[in-house]
PDB file of C-alpha atoms in Angstrom:
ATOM      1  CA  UNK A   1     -12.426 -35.916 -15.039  1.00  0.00           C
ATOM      2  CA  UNK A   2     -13.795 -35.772 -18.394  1.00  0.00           C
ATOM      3  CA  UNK A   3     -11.930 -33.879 -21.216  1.00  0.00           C
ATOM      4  CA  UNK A   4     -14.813 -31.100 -21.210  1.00  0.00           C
ATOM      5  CA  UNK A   5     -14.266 -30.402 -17.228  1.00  0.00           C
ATOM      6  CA  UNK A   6     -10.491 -30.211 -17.925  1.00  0.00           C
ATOM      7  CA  UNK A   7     -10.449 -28.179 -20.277  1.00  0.00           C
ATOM      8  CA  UNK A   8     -13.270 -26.040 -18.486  1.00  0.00           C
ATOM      9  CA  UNK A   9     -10.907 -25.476 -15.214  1.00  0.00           C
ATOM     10  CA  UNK A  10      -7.783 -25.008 -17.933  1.00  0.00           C
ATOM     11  CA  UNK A  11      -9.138 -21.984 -19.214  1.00  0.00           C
ATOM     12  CA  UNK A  12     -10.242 -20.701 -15.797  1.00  0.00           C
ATOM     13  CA  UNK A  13      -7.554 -21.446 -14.257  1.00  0.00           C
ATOM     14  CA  UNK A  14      -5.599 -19.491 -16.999  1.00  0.00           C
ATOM     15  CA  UNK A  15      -7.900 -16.687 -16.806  1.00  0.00           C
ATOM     16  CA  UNK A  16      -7.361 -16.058 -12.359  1.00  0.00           C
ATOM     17  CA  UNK A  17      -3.631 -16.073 -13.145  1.00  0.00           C
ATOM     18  CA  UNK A  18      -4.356 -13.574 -15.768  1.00  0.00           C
ATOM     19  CA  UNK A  19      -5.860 -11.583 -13.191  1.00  0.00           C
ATOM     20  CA  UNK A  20      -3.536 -12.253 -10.575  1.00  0.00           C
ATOM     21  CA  UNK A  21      -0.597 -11.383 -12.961  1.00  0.00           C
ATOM     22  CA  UNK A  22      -2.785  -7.767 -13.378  1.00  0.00           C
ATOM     23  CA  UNK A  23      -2.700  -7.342  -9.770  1.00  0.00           C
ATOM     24  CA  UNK A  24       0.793  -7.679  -9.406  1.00  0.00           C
ATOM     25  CA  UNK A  25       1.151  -5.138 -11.895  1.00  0.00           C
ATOM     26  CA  UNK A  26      -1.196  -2.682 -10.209  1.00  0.00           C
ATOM     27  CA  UNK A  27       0.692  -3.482  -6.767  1.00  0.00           C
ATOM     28  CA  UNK A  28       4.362  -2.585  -8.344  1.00  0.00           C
ATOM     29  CA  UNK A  29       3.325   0.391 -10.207  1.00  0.00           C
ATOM     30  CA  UNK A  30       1.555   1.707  -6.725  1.00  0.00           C
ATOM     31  CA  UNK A  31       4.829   0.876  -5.033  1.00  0.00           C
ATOM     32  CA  UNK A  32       7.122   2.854  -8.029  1.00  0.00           C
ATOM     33  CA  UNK A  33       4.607   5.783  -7.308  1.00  0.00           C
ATOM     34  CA  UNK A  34       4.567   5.482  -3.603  1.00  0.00           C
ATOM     35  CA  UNK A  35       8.652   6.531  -4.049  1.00  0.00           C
ATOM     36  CA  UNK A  36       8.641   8.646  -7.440  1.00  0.00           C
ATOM     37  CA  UNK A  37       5.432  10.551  -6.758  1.00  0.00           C
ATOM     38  CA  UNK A  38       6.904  14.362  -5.200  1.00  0.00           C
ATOM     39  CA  UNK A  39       3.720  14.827  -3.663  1.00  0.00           C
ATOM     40  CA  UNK A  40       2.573  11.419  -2.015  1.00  0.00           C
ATOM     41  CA  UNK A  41       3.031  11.307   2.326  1.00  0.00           C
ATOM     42  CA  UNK A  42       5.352   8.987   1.301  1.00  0.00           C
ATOM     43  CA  UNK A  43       7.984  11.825   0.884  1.00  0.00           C
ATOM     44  CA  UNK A  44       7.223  13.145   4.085  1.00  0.00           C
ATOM     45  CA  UNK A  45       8.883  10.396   5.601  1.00  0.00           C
ATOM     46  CA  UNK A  46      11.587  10.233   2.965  1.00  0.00           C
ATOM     47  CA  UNK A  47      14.413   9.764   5.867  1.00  0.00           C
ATOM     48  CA  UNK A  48      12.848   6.564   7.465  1.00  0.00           C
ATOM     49  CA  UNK A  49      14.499   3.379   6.303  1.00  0.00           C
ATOM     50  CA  UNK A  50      11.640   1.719   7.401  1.00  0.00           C
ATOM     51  CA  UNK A  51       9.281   3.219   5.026  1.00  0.00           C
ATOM     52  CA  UNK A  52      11.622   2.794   2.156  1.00  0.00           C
ATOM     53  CA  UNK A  53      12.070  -0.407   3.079  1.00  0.00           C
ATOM     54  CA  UNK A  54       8.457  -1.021   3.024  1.00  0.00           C
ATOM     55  CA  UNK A  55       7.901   0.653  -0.640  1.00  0.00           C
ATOM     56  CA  UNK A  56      10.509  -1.695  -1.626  1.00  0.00           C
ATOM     57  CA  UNK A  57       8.830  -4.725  -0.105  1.00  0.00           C
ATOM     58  CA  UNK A  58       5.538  -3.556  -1.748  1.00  0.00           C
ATOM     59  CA  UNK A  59       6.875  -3.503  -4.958  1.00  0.00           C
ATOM     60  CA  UNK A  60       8.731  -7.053  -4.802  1.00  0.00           C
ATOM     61  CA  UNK A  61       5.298  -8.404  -3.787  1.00  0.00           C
ATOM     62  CA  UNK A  62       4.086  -7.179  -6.597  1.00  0.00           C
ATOM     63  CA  UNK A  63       7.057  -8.868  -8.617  1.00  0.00           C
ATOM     64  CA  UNK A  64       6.634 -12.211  -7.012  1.00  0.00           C
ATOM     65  CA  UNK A  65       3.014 -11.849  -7.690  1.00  0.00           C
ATOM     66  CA  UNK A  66       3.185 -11.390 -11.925  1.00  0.00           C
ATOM     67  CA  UNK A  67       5.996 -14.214 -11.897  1.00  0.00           C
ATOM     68  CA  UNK A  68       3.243 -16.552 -10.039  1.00  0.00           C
ATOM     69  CA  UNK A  69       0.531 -15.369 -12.403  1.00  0.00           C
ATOM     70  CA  UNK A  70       2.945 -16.350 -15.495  1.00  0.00           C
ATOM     71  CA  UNK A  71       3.664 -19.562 -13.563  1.00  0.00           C
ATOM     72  CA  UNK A  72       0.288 -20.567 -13.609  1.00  0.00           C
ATOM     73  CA  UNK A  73      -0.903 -18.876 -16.697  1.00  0.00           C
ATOM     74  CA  UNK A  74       1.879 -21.566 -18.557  1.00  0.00           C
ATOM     75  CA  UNK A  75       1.554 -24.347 -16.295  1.00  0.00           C
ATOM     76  CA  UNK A  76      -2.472 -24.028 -17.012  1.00  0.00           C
ATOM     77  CA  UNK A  77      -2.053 -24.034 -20.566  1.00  0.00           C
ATOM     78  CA  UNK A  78       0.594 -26.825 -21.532  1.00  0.00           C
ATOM     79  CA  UNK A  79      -0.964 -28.564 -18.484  1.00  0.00           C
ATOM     80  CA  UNK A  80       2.524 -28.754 -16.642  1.00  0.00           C
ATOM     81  CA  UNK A  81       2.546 -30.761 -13.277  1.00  0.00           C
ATOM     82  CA  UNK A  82       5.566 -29.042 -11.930  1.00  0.00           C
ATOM     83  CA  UNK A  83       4.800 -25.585 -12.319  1.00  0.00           C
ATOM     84  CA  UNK A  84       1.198 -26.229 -11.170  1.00  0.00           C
ATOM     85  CA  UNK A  85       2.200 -27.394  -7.876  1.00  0.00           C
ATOM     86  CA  UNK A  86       5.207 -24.701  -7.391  1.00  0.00           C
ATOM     87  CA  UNK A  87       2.526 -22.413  -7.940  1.00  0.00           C
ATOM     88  CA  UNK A  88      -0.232 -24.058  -5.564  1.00  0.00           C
ATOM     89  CA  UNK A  89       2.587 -23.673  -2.943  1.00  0.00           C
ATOM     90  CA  UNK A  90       3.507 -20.161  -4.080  1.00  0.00           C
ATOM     91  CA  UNK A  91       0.238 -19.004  -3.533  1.00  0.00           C
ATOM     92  CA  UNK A  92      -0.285 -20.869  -0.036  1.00  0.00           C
ATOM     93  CA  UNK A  93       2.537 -18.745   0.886  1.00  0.00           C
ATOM     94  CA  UNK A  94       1.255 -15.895   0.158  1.00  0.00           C
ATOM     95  CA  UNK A  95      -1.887 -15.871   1.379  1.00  0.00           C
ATOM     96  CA  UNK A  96      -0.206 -17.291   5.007  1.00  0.00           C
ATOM     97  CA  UNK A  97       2.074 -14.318   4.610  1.00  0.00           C
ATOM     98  CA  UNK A  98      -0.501 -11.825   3.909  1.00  0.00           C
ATOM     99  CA  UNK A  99      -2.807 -13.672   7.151  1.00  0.00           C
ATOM    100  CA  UNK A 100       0.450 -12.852   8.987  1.00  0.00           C
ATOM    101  CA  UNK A 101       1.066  -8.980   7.805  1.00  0.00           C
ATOM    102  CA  UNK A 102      -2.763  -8.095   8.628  1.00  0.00           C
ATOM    103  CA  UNK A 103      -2.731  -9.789  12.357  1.00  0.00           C
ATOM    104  CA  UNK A 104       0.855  -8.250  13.042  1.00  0.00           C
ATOM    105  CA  UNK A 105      -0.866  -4.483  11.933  1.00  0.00           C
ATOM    106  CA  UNK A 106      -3.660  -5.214  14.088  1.00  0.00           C
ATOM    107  CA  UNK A 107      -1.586  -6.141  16.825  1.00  0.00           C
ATOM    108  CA  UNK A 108       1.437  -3.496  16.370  1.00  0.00           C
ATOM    109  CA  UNK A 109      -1.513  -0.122  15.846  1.00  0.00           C
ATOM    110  CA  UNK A 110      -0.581   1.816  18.804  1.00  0.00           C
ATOM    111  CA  UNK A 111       3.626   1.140  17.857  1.00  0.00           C
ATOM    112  CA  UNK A 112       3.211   1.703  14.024  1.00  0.00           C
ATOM    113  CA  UNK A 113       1.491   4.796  15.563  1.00  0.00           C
ATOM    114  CA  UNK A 114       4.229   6.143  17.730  1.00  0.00           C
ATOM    115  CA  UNK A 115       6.998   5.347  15.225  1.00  0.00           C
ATOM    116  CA  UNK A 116       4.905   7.222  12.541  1.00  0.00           C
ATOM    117  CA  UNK A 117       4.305  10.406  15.581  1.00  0.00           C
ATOM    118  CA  UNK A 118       8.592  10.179  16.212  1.00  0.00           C
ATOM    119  CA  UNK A 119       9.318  10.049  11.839  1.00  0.00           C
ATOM    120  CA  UNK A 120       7.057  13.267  11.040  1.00  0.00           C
ATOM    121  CA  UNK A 121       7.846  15.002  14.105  1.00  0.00           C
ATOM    122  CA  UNK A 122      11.380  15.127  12.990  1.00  0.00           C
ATOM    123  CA  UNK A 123      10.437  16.237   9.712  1.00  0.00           C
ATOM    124  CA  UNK A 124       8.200  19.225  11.443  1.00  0.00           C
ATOM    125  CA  UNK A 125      11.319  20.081  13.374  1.00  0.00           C
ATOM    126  CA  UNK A 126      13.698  20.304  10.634  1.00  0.00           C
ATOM    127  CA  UNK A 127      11.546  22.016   8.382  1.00  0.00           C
ATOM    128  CA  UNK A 128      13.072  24.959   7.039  1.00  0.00           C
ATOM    129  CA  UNK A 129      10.736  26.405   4.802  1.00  0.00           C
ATOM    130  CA  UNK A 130      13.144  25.938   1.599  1.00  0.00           C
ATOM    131  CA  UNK A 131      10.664  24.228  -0.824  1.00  0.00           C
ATOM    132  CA  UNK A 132      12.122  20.579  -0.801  1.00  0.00           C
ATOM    133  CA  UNK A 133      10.315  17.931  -1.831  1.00  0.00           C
ATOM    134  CA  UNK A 134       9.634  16.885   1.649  1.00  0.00           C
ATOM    135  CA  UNK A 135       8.371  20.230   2.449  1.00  0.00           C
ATOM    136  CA  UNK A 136       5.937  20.805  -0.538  1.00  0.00           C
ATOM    137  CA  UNK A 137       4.752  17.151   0.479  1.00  0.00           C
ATOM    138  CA  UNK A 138       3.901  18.189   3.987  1.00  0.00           C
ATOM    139  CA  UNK A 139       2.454  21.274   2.637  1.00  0.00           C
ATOM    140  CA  UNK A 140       0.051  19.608   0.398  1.00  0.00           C
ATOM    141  CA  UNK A 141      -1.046  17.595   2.617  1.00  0.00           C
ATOM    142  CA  UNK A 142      -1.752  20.232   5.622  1.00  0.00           C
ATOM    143  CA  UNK A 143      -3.322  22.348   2.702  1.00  0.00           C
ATOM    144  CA  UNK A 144      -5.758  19.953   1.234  1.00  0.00           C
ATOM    145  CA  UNK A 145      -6.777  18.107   4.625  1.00  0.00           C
ATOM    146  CA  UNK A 146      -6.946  21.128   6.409  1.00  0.00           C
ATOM    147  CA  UNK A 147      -5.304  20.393   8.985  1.00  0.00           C
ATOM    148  CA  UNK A 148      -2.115  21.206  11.384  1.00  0.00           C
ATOM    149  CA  UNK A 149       0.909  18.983  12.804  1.00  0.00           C
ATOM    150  CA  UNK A 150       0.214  15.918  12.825  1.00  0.00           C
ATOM    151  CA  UNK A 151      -1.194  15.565  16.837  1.00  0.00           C
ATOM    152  CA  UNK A 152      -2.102  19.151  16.556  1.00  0.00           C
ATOM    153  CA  UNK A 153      -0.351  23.035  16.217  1.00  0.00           C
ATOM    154  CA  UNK A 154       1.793  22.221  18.884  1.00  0.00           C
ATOM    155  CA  UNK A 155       4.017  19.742  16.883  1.00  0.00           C
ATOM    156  CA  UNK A 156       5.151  22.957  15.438  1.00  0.00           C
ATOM    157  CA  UNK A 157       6.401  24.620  18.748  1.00  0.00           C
ATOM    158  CA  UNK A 158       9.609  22.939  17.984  1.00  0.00           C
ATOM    159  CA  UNK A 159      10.259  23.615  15.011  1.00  0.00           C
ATOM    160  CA  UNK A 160      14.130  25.783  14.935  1.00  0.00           C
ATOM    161  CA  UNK A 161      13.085  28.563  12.449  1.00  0.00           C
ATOM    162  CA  UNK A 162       9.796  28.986  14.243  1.00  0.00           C
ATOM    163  CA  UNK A 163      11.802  28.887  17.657  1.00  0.00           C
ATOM    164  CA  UNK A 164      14.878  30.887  16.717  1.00  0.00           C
ATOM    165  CA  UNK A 165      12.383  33.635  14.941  1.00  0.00           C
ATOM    166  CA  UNK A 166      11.896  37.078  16.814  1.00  0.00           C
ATOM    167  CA  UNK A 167       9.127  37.355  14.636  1.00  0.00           C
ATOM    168  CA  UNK A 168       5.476  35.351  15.339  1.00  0.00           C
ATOM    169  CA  UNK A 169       6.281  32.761  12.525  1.00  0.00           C
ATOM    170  CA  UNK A 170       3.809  29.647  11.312  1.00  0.00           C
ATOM    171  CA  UNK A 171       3.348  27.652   8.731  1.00  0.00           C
ATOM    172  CA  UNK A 172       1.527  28.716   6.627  1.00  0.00           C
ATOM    173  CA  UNK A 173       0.089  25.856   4.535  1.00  0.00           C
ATOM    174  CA  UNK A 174      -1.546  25.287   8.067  1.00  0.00           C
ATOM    175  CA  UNK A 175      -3.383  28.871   7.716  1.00  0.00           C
ATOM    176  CA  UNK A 176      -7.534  28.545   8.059  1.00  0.00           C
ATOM    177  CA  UNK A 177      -8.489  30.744   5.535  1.00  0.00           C
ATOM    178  CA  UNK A 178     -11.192  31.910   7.210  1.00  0.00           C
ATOM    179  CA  UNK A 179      -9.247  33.474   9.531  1.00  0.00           C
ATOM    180  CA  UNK A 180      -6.579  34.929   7.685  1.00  0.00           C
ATOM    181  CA  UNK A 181      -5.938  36.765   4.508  1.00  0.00           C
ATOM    182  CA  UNK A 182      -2.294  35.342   3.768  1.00  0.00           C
ATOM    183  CA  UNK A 183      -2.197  33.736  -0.037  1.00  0.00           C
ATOM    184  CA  UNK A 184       1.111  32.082   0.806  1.00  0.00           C
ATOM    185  CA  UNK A 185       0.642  27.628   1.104  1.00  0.00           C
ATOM    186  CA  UNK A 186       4.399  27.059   1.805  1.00  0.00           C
ATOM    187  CA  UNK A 187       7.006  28.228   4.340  1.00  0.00           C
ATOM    188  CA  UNK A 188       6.676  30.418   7.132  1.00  0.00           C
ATOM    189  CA  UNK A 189       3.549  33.284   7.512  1.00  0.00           C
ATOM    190  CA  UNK A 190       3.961  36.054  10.318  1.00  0.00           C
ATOM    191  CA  UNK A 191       1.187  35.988  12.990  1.00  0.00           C
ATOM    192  CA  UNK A 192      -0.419  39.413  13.907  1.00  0.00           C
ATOM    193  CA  UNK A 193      -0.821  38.102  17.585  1.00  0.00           C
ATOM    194  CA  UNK A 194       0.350  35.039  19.548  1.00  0.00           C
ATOM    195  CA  UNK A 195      -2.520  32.669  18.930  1.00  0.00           C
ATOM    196  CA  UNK A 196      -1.841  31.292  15.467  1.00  0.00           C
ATOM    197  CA  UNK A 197      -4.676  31.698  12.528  1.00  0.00           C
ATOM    198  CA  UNK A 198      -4.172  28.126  11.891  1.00  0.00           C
ATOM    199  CA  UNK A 199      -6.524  24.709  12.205  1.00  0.00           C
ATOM    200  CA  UNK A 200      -6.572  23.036  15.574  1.00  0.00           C
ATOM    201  CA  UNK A 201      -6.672  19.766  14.175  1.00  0.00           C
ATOM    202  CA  UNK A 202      -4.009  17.386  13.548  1.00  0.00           C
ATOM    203  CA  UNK A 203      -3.285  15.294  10.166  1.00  0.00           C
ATOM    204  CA  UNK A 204      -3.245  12.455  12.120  1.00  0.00           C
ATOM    205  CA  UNK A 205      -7.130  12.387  12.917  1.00  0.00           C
ATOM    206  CA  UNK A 206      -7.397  13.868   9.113  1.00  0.00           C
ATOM    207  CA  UNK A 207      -5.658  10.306   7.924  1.00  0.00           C
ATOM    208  CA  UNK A 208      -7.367   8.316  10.185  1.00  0.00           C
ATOM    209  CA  UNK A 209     -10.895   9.690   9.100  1.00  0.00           C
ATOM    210  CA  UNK A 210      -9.541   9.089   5.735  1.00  0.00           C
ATOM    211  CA  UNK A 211      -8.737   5.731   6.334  1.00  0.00           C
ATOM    212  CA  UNK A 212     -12.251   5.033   7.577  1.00  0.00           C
ATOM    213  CA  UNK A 213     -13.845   6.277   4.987  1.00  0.00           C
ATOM    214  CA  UNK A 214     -12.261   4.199   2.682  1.00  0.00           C
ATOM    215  CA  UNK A 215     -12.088   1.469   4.506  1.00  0.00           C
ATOM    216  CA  UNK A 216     -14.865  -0.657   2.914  1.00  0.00           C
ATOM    217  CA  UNK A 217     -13.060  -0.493  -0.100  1.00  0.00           C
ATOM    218  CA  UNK A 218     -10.044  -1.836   0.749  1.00  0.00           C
ATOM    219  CA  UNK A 219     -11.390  -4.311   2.720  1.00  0.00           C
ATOM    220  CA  UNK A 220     -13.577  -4.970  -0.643  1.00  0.00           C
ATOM    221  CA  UNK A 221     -10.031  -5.495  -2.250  1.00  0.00           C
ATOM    222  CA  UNK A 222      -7.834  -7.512   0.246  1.00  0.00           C
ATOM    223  CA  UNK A 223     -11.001  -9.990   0.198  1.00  0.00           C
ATOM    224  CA  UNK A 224     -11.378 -10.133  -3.249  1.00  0.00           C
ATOM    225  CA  UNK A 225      -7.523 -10.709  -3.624  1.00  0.00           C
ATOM    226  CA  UNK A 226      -7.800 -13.319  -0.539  1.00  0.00           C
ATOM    227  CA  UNK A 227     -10.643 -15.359  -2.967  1.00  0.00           C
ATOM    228  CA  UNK A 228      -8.786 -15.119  -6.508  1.00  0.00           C
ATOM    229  CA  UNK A 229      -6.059 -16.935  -4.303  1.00  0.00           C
ATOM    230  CA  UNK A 230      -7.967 -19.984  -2.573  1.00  0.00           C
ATOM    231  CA  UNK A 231     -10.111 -20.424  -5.875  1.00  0.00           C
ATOM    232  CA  UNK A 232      -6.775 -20.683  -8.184  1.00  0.00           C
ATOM    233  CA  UNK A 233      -4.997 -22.724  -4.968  1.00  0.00           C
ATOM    234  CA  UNK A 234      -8.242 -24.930  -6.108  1.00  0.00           C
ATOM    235  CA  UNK A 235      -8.197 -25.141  -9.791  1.00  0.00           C
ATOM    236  CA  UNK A 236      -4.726 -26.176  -9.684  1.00  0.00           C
ATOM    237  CA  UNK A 237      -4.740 -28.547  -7.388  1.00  0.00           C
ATOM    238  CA  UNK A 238      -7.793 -30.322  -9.215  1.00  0.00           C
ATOM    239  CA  UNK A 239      -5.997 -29.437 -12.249  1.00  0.00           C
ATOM    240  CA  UNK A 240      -3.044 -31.430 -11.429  1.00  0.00           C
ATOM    241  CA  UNK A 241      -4.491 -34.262 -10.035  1.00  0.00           C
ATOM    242  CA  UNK A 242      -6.449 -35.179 -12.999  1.00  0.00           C
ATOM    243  CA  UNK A 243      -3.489 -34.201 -15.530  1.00  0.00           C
ATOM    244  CA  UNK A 244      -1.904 -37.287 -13.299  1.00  0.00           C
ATOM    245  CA  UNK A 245      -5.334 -39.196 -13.812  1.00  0.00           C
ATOM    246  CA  UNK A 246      -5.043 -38.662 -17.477  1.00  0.00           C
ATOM    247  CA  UNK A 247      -1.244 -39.853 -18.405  1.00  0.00           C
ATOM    248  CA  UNK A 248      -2.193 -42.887 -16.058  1.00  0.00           C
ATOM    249  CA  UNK A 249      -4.590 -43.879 -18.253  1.00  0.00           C
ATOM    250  CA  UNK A 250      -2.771 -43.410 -21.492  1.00  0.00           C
ATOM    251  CA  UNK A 251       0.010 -45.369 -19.826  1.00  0.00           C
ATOM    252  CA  UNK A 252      -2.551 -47.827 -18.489  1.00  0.00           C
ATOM    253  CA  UNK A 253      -5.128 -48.252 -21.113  1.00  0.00           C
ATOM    254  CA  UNK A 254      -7.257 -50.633 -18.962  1.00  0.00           C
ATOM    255  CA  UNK A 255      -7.793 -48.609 -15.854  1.00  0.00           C
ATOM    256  CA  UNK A 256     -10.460 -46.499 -18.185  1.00  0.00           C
ATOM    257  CA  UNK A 257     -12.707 -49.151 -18.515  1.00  0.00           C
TER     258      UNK A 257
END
């Protein structure tokens, strides 16, 4: 390869990694905010292991990722055999790993679903109408999606204050406003008759409409991530191959000619 070309796949190589070492930036801070943020779902399902464990995956992902990008960003630079190989097969991982994670969610939807119905079911039944974190969460979310439960009103039923009540109690961050004059978005509201004022729909279909809305984008994202991958899996490869070329032939001066 001539010293042009080399220097030419250098720099871009250098650049990807700079980009790759952003995106695991952007992928740790979303995991930090996914646990710190009081009023992301993620709080909802606060008492699931699972989920935390999850968030904490996410954001040693993200980790791994900016300690690949610096691999590669150095290796690139001071043209570094070693560390452009450990991170060709760095990012091979990866991108196996993330192959793996998207055919295993495909596979697992209706069990990620049912373990997701079980987590915020107990959350509905234990709510107390306090104004924890977990509650103001829920609340938000009901509020601004406009929506009830998370099948429907009837995840409520359970619920021990609303069971335990004498009174016709329900939440009230579920309240339509069109049917209702309450001002209250948190807690319990009292129901003038038995047929709550409340939206029939569940969060559930409110997340999943969500999700397909937006799910050009992240397609848009995981495919864009998939490509800086395979084209810096590429660049150091070739990279590293001709950095061998090169020493051979200041070692062996007559294999240039």
């Amino acid at each position: 390869m001539g010293n042009g070309c080399l220097k030419a796949s250098k720099y871009f190589l250098f650049l990807f990694n700079l980009i790759f070492f952003l995106f695991g930036t952007a992928l740790t801070g979303f995991g930090l905010w996914l646990l710190l943020d009081n009023q992301s779902f993620i709080v909802v399902l606060n008492d699931s292991t699972d989920v935390k464990i999850a968030c904490y995956i996410l954001i040693g992902v993200g980790a791994f990722s900016m300690f690949i990008g610096f691999l590669g960003c150095v290796g690139a630079i001071y043209e570094i055999r070693c560390l452009l190989g450990l991170y060709f097969t760095c990012l091979l991982l990866i991108l196996l790993a993330q192959i793996a994670a998207g055919a295993l969610i495909y596979f697992q939807k209706s069990v990620l679903h049912d373990g997701m119905t079980k987590m915020v079911t107990k959350v509905l039944d234990n709510y107390p109408g306090n104004n924890s974190k977990t509650e103001q969460a829920w609340d938000f979310i009901q509020k601004n999606m406009e929506c009830c439960g998370w099948n429907g009103r009837q995840d409520w039923y359970g619920n021990q204050i609303v069971v335990s009540s004498s009174q016709l109690l329900f939440p009230c961050s579920c309240q339509n406003v069109s049917l209702t004059s309450n001002v209250s978005d948190s807690g319990f509201c009292e129901a003038q008759a038995s047929d709550w004022p409340v939206y029939d729909r569940g969060c559930a279909a409110s997340v999943e409409n969500w999700l397909f809305t937006n799910l050009g984008v992240v397609m848009g994202i995981c495919i864009a991530v998939a490509f800086v991958e395979l084209l810096g899996m590429i660049l150091s490869i070739c990279l590293c191959r001709n950095i061998e070329s090169d020493y051979e032939k200041v070692s062996n001066p007559g294999l240039a000619y």
